[in-house]
Short mmCIF file of C-alpha atoms and ligand atoms in Angstrom, two decimals:
data_model
loop_
_atom_site.label_atom_id
_atom_site.label_comp_id
_atom_site.label_asym_id
_atom_site.label_seq_id
_atom_site.Cartn_x
_atom_site.Cartn_y
_atom_site.Cartn_z
CA MET A 1289 -26.42 3.27 39.06
CA THR A 1290 -29.57 1.24 39.99
CA ASN A 1291 -32.16 2.84 41.92
CA ASP A 1292 -33.16 0.51 44.66
CA LYS A 1293 -35.73 2.44 46.41
CA GLN A 1294 -38.39 2.53 43.52
CA PRO A 1295 -41.95 1.62 43.80
CA ALA A 1296 -43.17 -1.41 41.95
CA LEU A 1297 -43.73 -0.58 38.22
CA TRP A 1298 -46.17 -2.39 35.99
CA ILE A 1299 -45.18 -1.98 32.33
CA LYS A 1300 -48.64 -2.75 31.31
CA ASP A 1301 -50.60 -4.23 28.40
CA PRO A 1302 -47.69 -4.08 25.86
CA LEU A 1303 -48.68 -4.15 22.05
CA ALA A 1304 -46.39 -7.10 21.99
CA ILE A 1305 -43.39 -8.52 24.24
CA LEU A 1306 -40.71 -11.09 23.54
CA ALA A 1307 -41.47 -13.26 26.37
CA ASP A 1308 -43.91 -16.16 27.18
CA GLY A 1309 -46.58 -15.56 29.82
CA ALA A 1310 -46.28 -11.85 29.72
CA GLU A 1311 -49.22 -10.74 27.48
CA ARG A 1312 -50.44 -8.13 30.18
CA GLY A 1313 -46.66 -6.94 30.85
CA VAL A 1314 -44.19 -7.13 33.54
CA VAL A 1315 -43.86 -5.66 37.16
CA VAL A 1316 -40.47 -4.08 37.91
CA ARG A 1317 -39.16 -3.49 41.44
CA ASP A 1318 -35.69 -2.61 43.05
CA GLY A 1319 -34.06 -2.96 39.65
CA ARG A 1320 -35.43 -6.45 38.70
CA ILE A 1321 -38.41 -8.23 37.06
CA VAL A 1322 -40.65 -9.43 39.92
CA GLU A 1323 -43.50 -10.91 37.85
CA LEU A 1324 -44.62 -11.48 34.42
CA VAL A 1325 -48.33 -10.71 34.07
CA ALA A 1326 -50.19 -13.31 31.80
CA ALA A 1327 -53.32 -12.74 29.52
CA GLY A 1328 -56.41 -12.29 31.56
CA GLN A 1329 -54.51 -11.69 34.98
CA SER A 1330 -53.51 -8.58 37.07
CA PRO A 1331 -50.16 -8.02 39.07
CA GLY A 1332 -50.10 -9.98 42.49
CA THR A 1333 -47.69 -7.20 43.56
CA PRO A 1334 -49.41 -4.90 45.70
CA ASP A 1335 -49.23 -0.93 45.12
CA VAL A 1336 -48.00 -0.87 41.60
CA LYS A 1337 -47.42 2.16 39.45
CA ILE A 1338 -48.58 1.78 35.86
CA PHE A 1339 -46.60 2.70 32.76
CA ASP A 1340 -48.95 2.08 29.91
CA ALA A 1341 -47.28 0.14 27.22
CA GLY A 1342 -50.22 0.07 24.89
CA GLN A 1343 -48.19 1.68 22.02
CA HIS A 1344 -44.89 -0.24 22.59
CA VAL A 1345 -43.31 -3.40 21.45
CA VAL A 1346 -41.21 -4.68 24.44
CA LEU A 1347 -37.82 -6.39 24.03
CA PRO A 1348 -35.17 -7.65 26.48
CA GLY A 1349 -32.63 -4.83 26.36
CA LEU A 1350 -30.33 -5.49 23.59
CA ILE A 1351 -26.75 -6.51 24.40
CA ASN A 1352 -23.79 -5.39 22.18
CA THR A 1353 -20.81 -8.02 22.29
CA HIS A 1354 -18.47 -6.34 20.33
CA HIS A 1355 -17.48 -2.46 19.65
CA HIS A 1356 -14.47 0.11 19.56
CA PHE A 1357 -16.00 3.29 20.90
CA TYR A 1358 -13.19 5.45 19.97
CA GLN A 1359 -13.62 4.69 16.28
CA THR A 1360 -16.54 7.05 16.30
CA LEU A 1361 -13.93 9.58 15.93
CA THR A 1362 -12.75 7.85 12.41
CA ARG A 1363 -15.88 7.48 10.42
CA ALA A 1364 -15.80 7.40 6.71
CA VAL A 1365 -12.35 8.48 6.57
CA PRO A 1366 -11.43 9.30 3.03
CA ALA A 1367 -8.06 7.63 3.05
CA ALA A 1368 -9.56 4.32 4.70
CA LEU A 1369 -12.62 4.04 2.33
CA ASP A 1370 -12.89 0.85 0.31
CA ARG A 1371 -9.81 -0.81 1.73
CA GLU A 1372 -9.70 -4.50 3.10
CA LEU A 1373 -8.76 -5.25 6.80
CA PHE A 1374 -4.93 -4.70 6.96
CA PRO A 1375 -4.59 -1.62 4.69
CA TRP A 1376 -7.65 0.01 6.38
CA LEU A 1377 -6.18 -0.44 9.83
CA GLN A 1378 -2.71 0.94 8.65
CA ALA A 1379 -4.50 3.98 7.11
CA LEU A 1380 -6.18 4.46 10.67
CA TYR A 1381 -3.61 3.73 13.11
CA PRO A 1382 -1.64 7.04 12.53
CA ILE A 1383 -4.85 8.90 13.44
CA TRP A 1384 -5.66 6.83 16.64
CA ALA A 1385 -2.11 7.54 17.63
CA ARG A 1386 -3.17 11.44 18.04
CA LEU A 1387 -6.07 10.55 20.58
CA THR A 1388 -6.54 12.86 23.48
CA PRO A 1389 -8.22 12.18 26.48
CA GLU A 1390 -11.17 14.77 25.87
CA ALA A 1391 -11.59 13.38 22.17
CA LEU A 1392 -11.79 9.85 23.67
CA ASP A 1393 -14.56 10.95 26.12
CA LEU A 1394 -16.34 12.42 23.43
CA GLY A 1395 -16.01 9.45 20.96
CA MET A 1396 -17.17 7.08 23.76
CA THR A 1397 -20.05 9.18 25.09
CA LEU A 1398 -21.28 9.58 21.45
CA ALA A 1399 -21.03 5.74 20.78
CA MET A 1400 -22.74 4.77 23.96
CA ALA A 1401 -25.54 7.48 23.28
CA GLU A 1402 -26.13 6.02 19.96
CA LEU A 1403 -26.26 2.35 21.24
CA MET A 1404 -28.88 3.56 24.01
CA LEU A 1405 -31.14 5.09 21.34
CA SER A 1406 -31.11 1.96 19.48
CA GLY A 1407 -32.51 -0.15 22.15
CA CYS A 1408 -28.98 -1.34 23.94
CA THR A 1409 -28.98 -1.61 27.53
CA THR A 1410 -25.59 -3.56 27.75
CA THR A 1411 -22.73 -3.11 25.85
CA THR A 1412 -19.04 -4.33 25.69
CA ASP A 1413 -16.14 -2.17 24.30
CA HIS A 1414 -12.77 -3.17 23.21
CA HIS A 1415 -10.21 -0.28 23.65
CA TYR A 1416 -6.90 -1.23 22.68
CA VAL A 1417 -5.33 1.72 21.63
CA PHE A 1418 -3.13 3.37 24.36
CA PRO A 1419 -0.77 5.95 22.88
CA ALA A 1420 1.13 8.22 25.33
CA GLY A 1421 -1.29 10.39 27.29
CA LEU A 1422 -4.02 7.87 27.33
CA GLU A 1423 -2.98 5.53 29.89
CA ASP A 1424 -6.24 6.14 31.80
CA SER A 1425 -8.68 5.16 28.84
CA VAL A 1426 -10.58 2.71 30.73
CA ASP A 1427 -11.12 5.19 33.64
CA ILE A 1428 -12.42 7.79 31.17
CA GLU A 1429 -14.70 5.02 29.64
CA VAL A 1430 -16.16 4.02 33.10
CA GLN A 1431 -17.00 7.58 34.08
CA ALA A 1432 -18.78 8.12 30.85
CA ALA A 1433 -20.90 4.92 31.16
CA ARG A 1434 -21.73 5.86 34.75
CA ARG A 1435 -22.96 9.22 33.54
CA LEU A 1436 -25.24 7.49 31.12
CA GLY A 1437 -26.37 4.87 33.21
CA LEU A 1438 -25.78 2.29 30.51
CA ARG A 1439 -24.74 -1.54 31.89
CA VAL A 1440 -20.97 -2.14 30.66
CA LEU A 1441 -18.39 -4.79 30.05
CA LEU A 1442 -15.40 -2.60 29.24
CA THR A 1443 -12.29 -4.62 27.89
CA ARG A 1444 -8.80 -3.79 28.83
CA GLY A 1445 -7.44 -4.22 25.42
CA SER A 1446 -3.83 -4.37 24.41
CA MET A 1447 -1.14 -4.45 21.34
CA ASN A 1448 2.46 -4.82 22.11
CA LEU A 1449 3.52 -6.54 18.71
CA SER A 1450 4.41 -3.55 16.57
CA GLN A 1451 5.81 -2.95 13.32
CA ARG A 1452 9.33 -3.06 14.89
CA ASP A 1453 8.44 -6.65 16.00
CA GLY A 1454 7.02 -7.79 12.72
CA GLY A 1455 3.54 -6.79 13.71
CA LEU A 1456 0.94 -4.68 11.98
CA PRO A 1457 0.42 -1.42 14.25
CA PRO A 1458 2.87 1.47 14.81
CA ASP A 1459 5.24 1.73 17.69
CA SER A 1460 3.40 4.57 18.96
CA VAL A 1461 0.19 2.83 19.86
CA VAL A 1462 1.36 -0.39 21.67
CA GLN A 1463 2.61 -0.75 25.20
CA ASP A 1464 4.84 -3.37 26.79
CA GLU A 1465 3.76 -6.57 28.64
CA ASP A 1466 4.41 -5.54 32.25
CA THR A 1467 2.53 -2.27 31.54
CA ILE A 1468 -0.57 -3.99 30.13
CA LEU A 1469 -0.46 -6.58 32.80
CA ALA A 1470 -0.16 -4.11 35.76
CA ASP A 1471 -2.98 -1.99 34.29
CA SER A 1472 -5.27 -4.84 33.45
CA GLU A 1473 -5.00 -5.80 37.34
CA ARG A 1474 -5.40 -2.18 38.29
CA VAL A 1475 -8.62 -1.48 36.31
CA VAL A 1476 -10.17 -5.09 37.28
CA ALA A 1477 -9.45 -4.36 41.04
CA ARG A 1478 -10.85 -0.83 40.78
CA TYR A 1479 -14.06 -1.27 38.49
CA HIS A 1480 -15.11 -4.85 38.46
CA GLU A 1481 -18.30 -5.66 39.90
CA ALA A 1482 -19.21 -9.47 40.21
CA GLY A 1483 -22.49 -10.94 40.43
CA ASP A 1484 -26.31 -10.02 39.63
CA GLY A 1485 -26.93 -6.69 38.62
CA ALA A 1486 -23.43 -5.46 37.98
CA MET A 1487 -23.19 -2.19 36.13
CA VAL A 1488 -19.49 -2.24 35.31
CA GLN A 1489 -17.65 -5.26 34.44
CA ILE A 1490 -14.06 -5.41 33.29
CA ALA A 1491 -12.68 -8.07 30.66
CA LEU A 1492 -9.20 -8.48 29.23
CA ALA A 1493 -8.72 -8.52 25.49
CA PRO A 1494 -5.58 -8.32 23.58
CA CYS A 1495 -6.39 -7.03 20.14
CA SER A 1496 -5.58 -9.86 17.70
CA PRO A 1497 -3.11 -12.37 17.02
CA PHE A 1498 -1.40 -10.03 14.62
CA SER A 1499 -0.70 -7.24 17.18
CA VAL A 1500 0.11 -9.12 20.38
CA THR A 1501 2.83 -11.58 20.99
CA THR A 1502 2.42 -15.17 22.34
CA SER A 1503 3.61 -14.22 25.89
CA LEU A 1504 1.12 -11.57 26.40
CA MET A 1505 -1.70 -13.92 24.98
CA ARG A 1506 -0.65 -16.49 27.42
CA SER A 1507 -0.11 -14.04 30.52
CA THR A 1508 -3.36 -12.43 29.73
CA ALA A 1509 -5.38 -15.95 29.83
CA GLY A 1510 -3.54 -16.59 33.06
CA LEU A 1511 -4.53 -13.29 34.67
CA ALA A 1512 -8.18 -13.47 33.56
CA GLN A 1513 -8.30 -16.92 35.28
CA ARG A 1514 -6.72 -15.64 38.49
CA LEU A 1515 -9.13 -12.52 38.43
CA ASN A 1516 -12.01 -14.31 37.02
CA VAL A 1517 -12.89 -12.13 34.46
CA ARG A 1518 -13.75 -12.88 30.82
CA LEU A 1519 -11.57 -12.97 27.84
CA HIS A 1520 -11.95 -11.59 24.38
CA THR A 1521 -10.13 -11.08 21.06
CA HIS A 1522 -10.73 -10.90 17.22
CA LEU A 1523 -10.36 -13.98 15.60
CA ALA A 1524 -10.96 -15.58 12.09
CA GLU A 1525 -12.02 -12.33 10.67
CA SER A 1526 -10.05 -12.44 7.31
CA GLU A 1527 -8.07 -14.78 5.11
CA ASP A 1528 -5.07 -12.31 5.72
CA GLU A 1529 -5.28 -13.27 9.30
CA ASN A 1530 -4.85 -17.11 8.34
CA ARG A 1531 -1.88 -16.45 6.18
CA PHE A 1532 -0.20 -14.30 9.04
CA CYS A 1533 -0.74 -16.97 11.27
CA GLN A 1534 0.41 -19.78 9.12
CA GLN A 1535 3.62 -17.68 8.24
CA MET A 1536 4.22 -16.40 12.05
CA HIS A 1537 3.26 -19.46 14.20
CA ASN A 1538 3.07 -22.23 11.36
CA CYS A 1539 -0.51 -23.03 12.50
CA ARG A 1540 -4.39 -21.93 11.78
CA PRO A 1541 -5.57 -19.17 14.24
CA LEU A 1542 -7.82 -21.48 16.60
CA ASP A 1543 -4.53 -24.00 16.87
CA TYR A 1544 -2.72 -20.72 17.96
CA LEU A 1545 -5.55 -19.75 20.41
CA GLU A 1546 -5.54 -23.00 21.93
CA ASP A 1547 -1.89 -23.10 22.31
CA CYS A 1548 -2.18 -19.80 24.21
CA GLY A 1549 -4.64 -21.26 26.66
CA TRP A 1550 -7.63 -19.61 25.27
CA LEU A 1551 -10.04 -22.21 24.21
CA SER A 1552 -12.55 -21.80 26.90
CA ASP A 1553 -15.82 -20.62 28.02
CA ARG A 1554 -14.41 -17.78 29.57
CA VAL A 1555 -13.71 -16.45 26.00
CA TRP A 1556 -15.99 -14.97 23.40
CA LEU A 1557 -14.58 -14.07 20.14
CA ALA A 1558 -15.35 -11.24 17.52
CA HIS A 1559 -16.15 -12.23 14.03
CA GLY A 1560 -15.40 -15.91 13.86
CA ILE A 1561 -16.13 -16.27 10.27
CA HIS A 1562 -13.13 -18.46 8.71
CA PHE A 1563 -13.55 -21.67 11.00
CA ASP A 1564 -13.93 -24.92 9.57
CA ALA A 1565 -16.37 -27.72 10.71
CA GLY A 1566 -13.72 -29.33 12.89
CA GLU A 1567 -12.86 -26.12 14.53
CA ILE A 1568 -16.60 -25.14 15.23
CA ARG A 1569 -16.85 -28.62 17.00
CA ARG A 1570 -13.79 -27.57 19.34
CA LEU A 1571 -15.21 -24.24 19.86
CA ALA A 1572 -18.63 -25.62 20.85
CA ARG A 1573 -16.87 -28.18 23.21
CA ALA A 1574 -15.03 -25.53 24.87
CA GLY A 1575 -18.13 -23.22 25.29
CA THR A 1576 -16.42 -20.45 23.45
CA THR A 1577 -19.12 -17.88 22.01
CA ILE A 1578 -18.97 -15.50 19.18
CA ALA A 1579 -19.80 -11.98 18.61
CA HIS A 1580 -21.38 -11.94 15.07
CA CYS A 1581 -20.55 -8.42 13.39
CA ALA A 1582 -22.79 -8.43 10.31
CA CYS A 1583 -22.65 -4.85 9.30
CA SER A 1584 -18.64 -4.64 9.77
CA ASN A 1585 -18.09 -8.11 8.08
CA GLN A 1586 -20.18 -6.78 4.99
CA THR A 1587 -18.43 -3.38 4.91
CA LEU A 1588 -14.99 -5.13 4.72
CA ALA A 1589 -15.92 -7.81 2.76
CA SER A 1590 -14.52 -10.23 5.26
CA GLY A 1591 -17.06 -13.23 4.67
CA THR A 1592 -20.02 -14.55 6.52
CA CYS A 1593 -20.09 -16.11 9.86
CA PRO A 1594 -21.44 -19.65 9.80
CA VAL A 1595 -23.95 -18.72 12.31
CA CYS A 1596 -26.22 -21.70 11.60
CA GLU A 1597 -23.62 -24.50 11.81
CA MET A 1598 -22.23 -22.91 14.98
CA GLU A 1599 -25.59 -23.09 16.56
CA GLU A 1600 -26.29 -26.53 15.51
CA ALA A 1601 -22.86 -27.69 17.04
CA GLY A 1602 -24.03 -26.17 20.23
CA MET A 1603 -22.39 -22.72 20.29
CA ARG A 1604 -23.99 -19.24 21.44
CA ILE A 1605 -23.72 -16.46 18.92
CA GLY A 1606 -24.29 -12.57 20.06
CA LEU A 1607 -24.35 -9.74 17.94
CA GLY A 1608 -21.82 -6.76 18.05
CA VAL A 1609 -22.10 -3.51 15.93
CA ASP A 1610 -18.02 -3.52 15.67
CA GLY A 1611 -16.16 -0.42 15.77
CA SER A 1612 -17.87 2.76 14.04
CA ALA A 1613 -14.77 2.90 11.46
CA SER A 1614 -16.02 -0.42 10.21
CA ASN A 1615 -19.69 -0.19 10.39
CA ASP A 1616 -19.87 3.71 10.56
CA ALA A 1617 -23.03 3.17 12.83
CA SER A 1618 -23.48 1.98 16.29
CA ASN A 1619 -27.19 1.10 16.02
CA LEU A 1620 -27.60 -2.30 17.51
CA MET A 1621 -31.39 -2.37 16.38
CA GLN A 1622 -30.18 -2.01 12.70
CA GLU A 1623 -27.31 -4.94 13.43
CA VAL A 1624 -30.41 -7.12 14.20
CA ARG A 1625 -31.87 -6.57 10.68
CA ALA A 1626 -28.34 -6.70 9.35
CA ALA A 1627 -27.60 -10.06 10.85
CA PHE A 1628 -31.11 -11.38 9.88
CA LEU A 1629 -30.64 -10.37 6.22
CA LEU A 1630 -27.12 -11.60 5.94
CA GLN A 1631 -27.73 -15.01 7.67
CA ARG A 1632 -30.92 -15.43 5.69
CA SER A 1633 -29.34 -14.92 2.40
CA ARG A 1634 -26.86 -17.49 3.38
CA TYR A 1635 -29.12 -20.17 4.91
CA GLY A 1636 -32.44 -19.49 3.22
CA VAL A 1637 -35.96 -18.29 4.58
CA THR A 1638 -36.76 -21.48 6.43
CA LYS A 1639 -33.66 -21.59 8.65
CA VAL A 1640 -33.47 -17.85 9.65
CA GLY A 1641 -36.33 -15.71 10.97
CA HIS A 1642 -36.75 -12.56 12.82
CA LEU A 1643 -36.90 -14.54 16.09
CA ASP A 1644 -33.47 -16.02 15.61
CA ALA A 1645 -32.05 -12.51 15.04
CA LEU A 1646 -33.58 -11.20 18.20
CA ARG A 1647 -32.36 -14.11 20.15
CA TRP A 1648 -28.62 -13.42 18.90
CA ALA A 1649 -28.98 -9.96 20.05
CA THR A 1650 -30.56 -10.95 23.71
CA THR A 1651 -30.03 -14.43 25.07
CA GLY A 1652 -27.23 -15.20 22.68
CA SER A 1653 -25.24 -11.98 23.43
CA ALA A 1654 -25.87 -12.53 27.26
CA ALA A 1655 -23.92 -15.87 26.89
CA CYS A 1656 -21.13 -13.89 25.11
CA VAL A 1657 -20.84 -11.28 28.14
CA GLY A 1658 -21.15 -14.46 30.65
CA ARG A 1659 -24.45 -13.28 32.20
CA THR A 1660 -27.61 -14.92 33.19
CA ASP A 1661 -29.47 -12.01 34.74
CA ILE A 1662 -29.80 -10.00 31.63
CA GLY A 1663 -30.99 -10.86 28.08
CA ALA A 1664 -34.55 -12.34 28.76
CA ILE A 1665 -37.86 -11.20 30.32
CA MET A 1666 -38.17 -13.51 33.35
CA ALA A 1667 -38.94 -13.06 36.95
CA GLY A 1668 -35.58 -12.28 38.91
CA ALA A 1669 -33.81 -10.90 35.87
CA GLN A 1670 -32.61 -7.36 35.90
CA ALA A 1671 -35.23 -4.90 34.53
CA ASP A 1672 -33.57 -4.10 31.30
CA PHE A 1673 -35.76 -3.40 28.38
CA ALA A 1674 -36.04 -1.68 24.98
CA LEU A 1675 -39.46 -0.27 24.16
CA PHE A 1676 -40.09 0.59 20.53
CA LYS A 1677 -43.11 2.47 19.05
CA LEU A 1678 -44.65 1.44 15.62
CA ASP A 1679 -45.57 5.10 14.62
CA GLU A 1680 -43.45 5.71 11.77
CA LEU A 1681 -43.96 5.42 7.95
CA ARG A 1682 -41.98 2.12 7.78
CA PHE A 1683 -44.48 0.44 10.14
CA SER A 1684 -47.77 1.50 8.76
CA GLY A 1685 -50.01 -1.19 8.25
CA SER A 1686 -47.58 -3.97 9.51
CA GLY A 1687 -49.16 -7.16 11.01
CA ASP A 1688 -46.84 -9.09 13.57
CA PRO A 1689 -45.38 -6.28 15.80
CA LEU A 1690 -42.23 -8.40 16.56
CA ALA A 1691 -41.45 -9.18 13.05
CA ALA A 1692 -42.38 -5.53 12.10
CA LEU A 1693 -39.28 -4.27 14.22
CA VAL A 1694 -36.90 -6.55 12.16
CA LEU A 1695 -38.43 -6.62 8.73
CA CYS A 1696 -39.56 -3.05 8.58
CA GLY A 1697 -36.30 -1.70 10.03
CA ALA A 1698 -36.80 -0.34 13.75
CA HIS A 1699 -33.85 1.85 14.32
CA ARG A 1700 -34.69 4.21 17.13
CA ALA A 1701 -36.03 3.10 20.70
CA ASP A 1702 -38.89 5.27 22.32
CA ARG A 1703 -37.81 4.01 25.87
CA VAL A 1704 -34.89 2.14 27.44
CA MET A 1705 -34.76 0.80 30.88
CA VAL A 1706 -31.64 -0.26 32.65
CA GLY A 1707 -31.84 -1.74 36.06
CA GLY A 1708 -35.25 -0.20 36.60
CA ARG A 1709 -34.33 3.18 35.58
CA TRP A 1710 -35.44 4.89 32.31
CA ILE A 1711 -32.19 5.85 30.35
CA VAL A 1712 -34.05 6.88 27.43
CA GLU A 1713 -37.59 8.52 27.48
CA ASN A 1714 -39.63 9.61 24.51
CA GLY A 1715 -36.62 9.08 22.09
CA GLN A 1716 -34.34 11.33 24.24
CA ILE A 1717 -31.29 10.57 26.82
CA PRO A 1718 -32.47 12.58 30.01
CA GLY A 1719 -29.71 15.28 30.67
CA LEU A 1720 -27.87 14.65 27.59
CA ASP A 1721 -27.76 17.62 25.01
CA LEU A 1722 -27.32 15.58 21.91
CA ALA A 1723 -26.76 18.62 19.48
CA ASP A 1724 -23.94 20.10 22.00
CA LEU A 1725 -22.42 16.52 21.96
CA MET A 1726 -22.27 16.24 18.14
CA ARG A 1727 -21.00 19.91 17.81
CA ARG A 1728 -17.90 19.06 20.30
CA HIS A 1729 -17.53 15.41 18.95
CA SER A 1730 -17.21 16.99 15.28
CA ALA A 1731 -14.72 19.54 16.48
CA ALA A 1732 -12.74 16.78 18.09
CA VAL A 1733 -12.80 14.78 14.79
CA ARG A 1734 -11.53 17.90 12.71
CA THR A 1735 -8.85 18.44 15.15
CA LEU A 1736 -7.65 14.82 15.20
CA GLN A 1737 -7.79 14.10 11.50
CA GLY A 1738 -6.53 17.65 10.48
CA GLY A 1739 -3.08 16.55 11.95
ZN1 LIG B 2240 -13.62 -5.14 16.19
#
């Protein structure tokens, strides 16, 4: 939670900072940035405490726009290795059907800890597996996020189209439409905070066109509008999906989305790879945003999101690590590098630079989660920062500190602040015993996968 009785803190003289007019750093008070300190200036804010950032490169806190925390419990599963999306899902559904509340809590806590240590200050999570006994998955998740102090946009996911009805998932992991809608309304009423500085927000997120009925897609869009919360789903991830949509609905995925009332600025979509030029223009006009998941797309060989065409059309692009089972890591700073490399290989060195990749993970991601109070270092914004040191072998002798983070492969933040509070200090999460967490997490994985 935000500590609103702090003295002002000057994060002073950073090695570099991703902000204009803040060469001497920023002043933070009551959880917000109150002042940028330009070159040659001193803070106008009285009685500031000082944090010497002389060894730190300061970024706006990174924002993760797509993930499935529970999948940290199914990393590098032998039966799912080297499979494409649909058979890969089919190999994992039976394991996910055995999830327990304890395992879920450990998987979620581990995912968030990993994100925090990589410089993430706000994350989404797309949780869509609700087997019997896990009806309060979102509640478990909110508690875990609050314990860690991470800012979150948790989605109440859903699946109601199982094998019985021509869908992909087994019957044991889906729920009926009434149950899904009632619980969606419950978790929004209970946990969603509106407005600047929100620490917990809820969005609604049917899993994908191949695991949800048309009726649920439509009713979820209506509910999101009524409750004024965001909407999320996977779309245009694979060619399999195009074929499925053609067979099932006799149209392409975006046509289907529009037909369900989903083509709007309330929506951010994971992946967005297989759109044509006309579809990109329609998405841009609607204000729909994309969570680009470079590691996941490369792991599953899904294709490459046409990020430059989308940005040229006026779309906003954020970054997502995606579920640990298709990335096997929840490291957002590594995702910045992966997106930089993937997009540069597609578009060339003059069109994609390190600042583009950092923009996707900050202001671009903020657009995906529908917020203007995070993602940029500016007066009035939330005091969310990721601070990296360049004291590893990989950075030795590097020139431009901001470029070095991306080009040399930064992967672990030294300090992370959320709402004015340090949630990572000296590369550690205060109050969290990582060795103990890994021991308990690994034990839960053995139980889950052992059957
Ligand atoms: Zn995903």
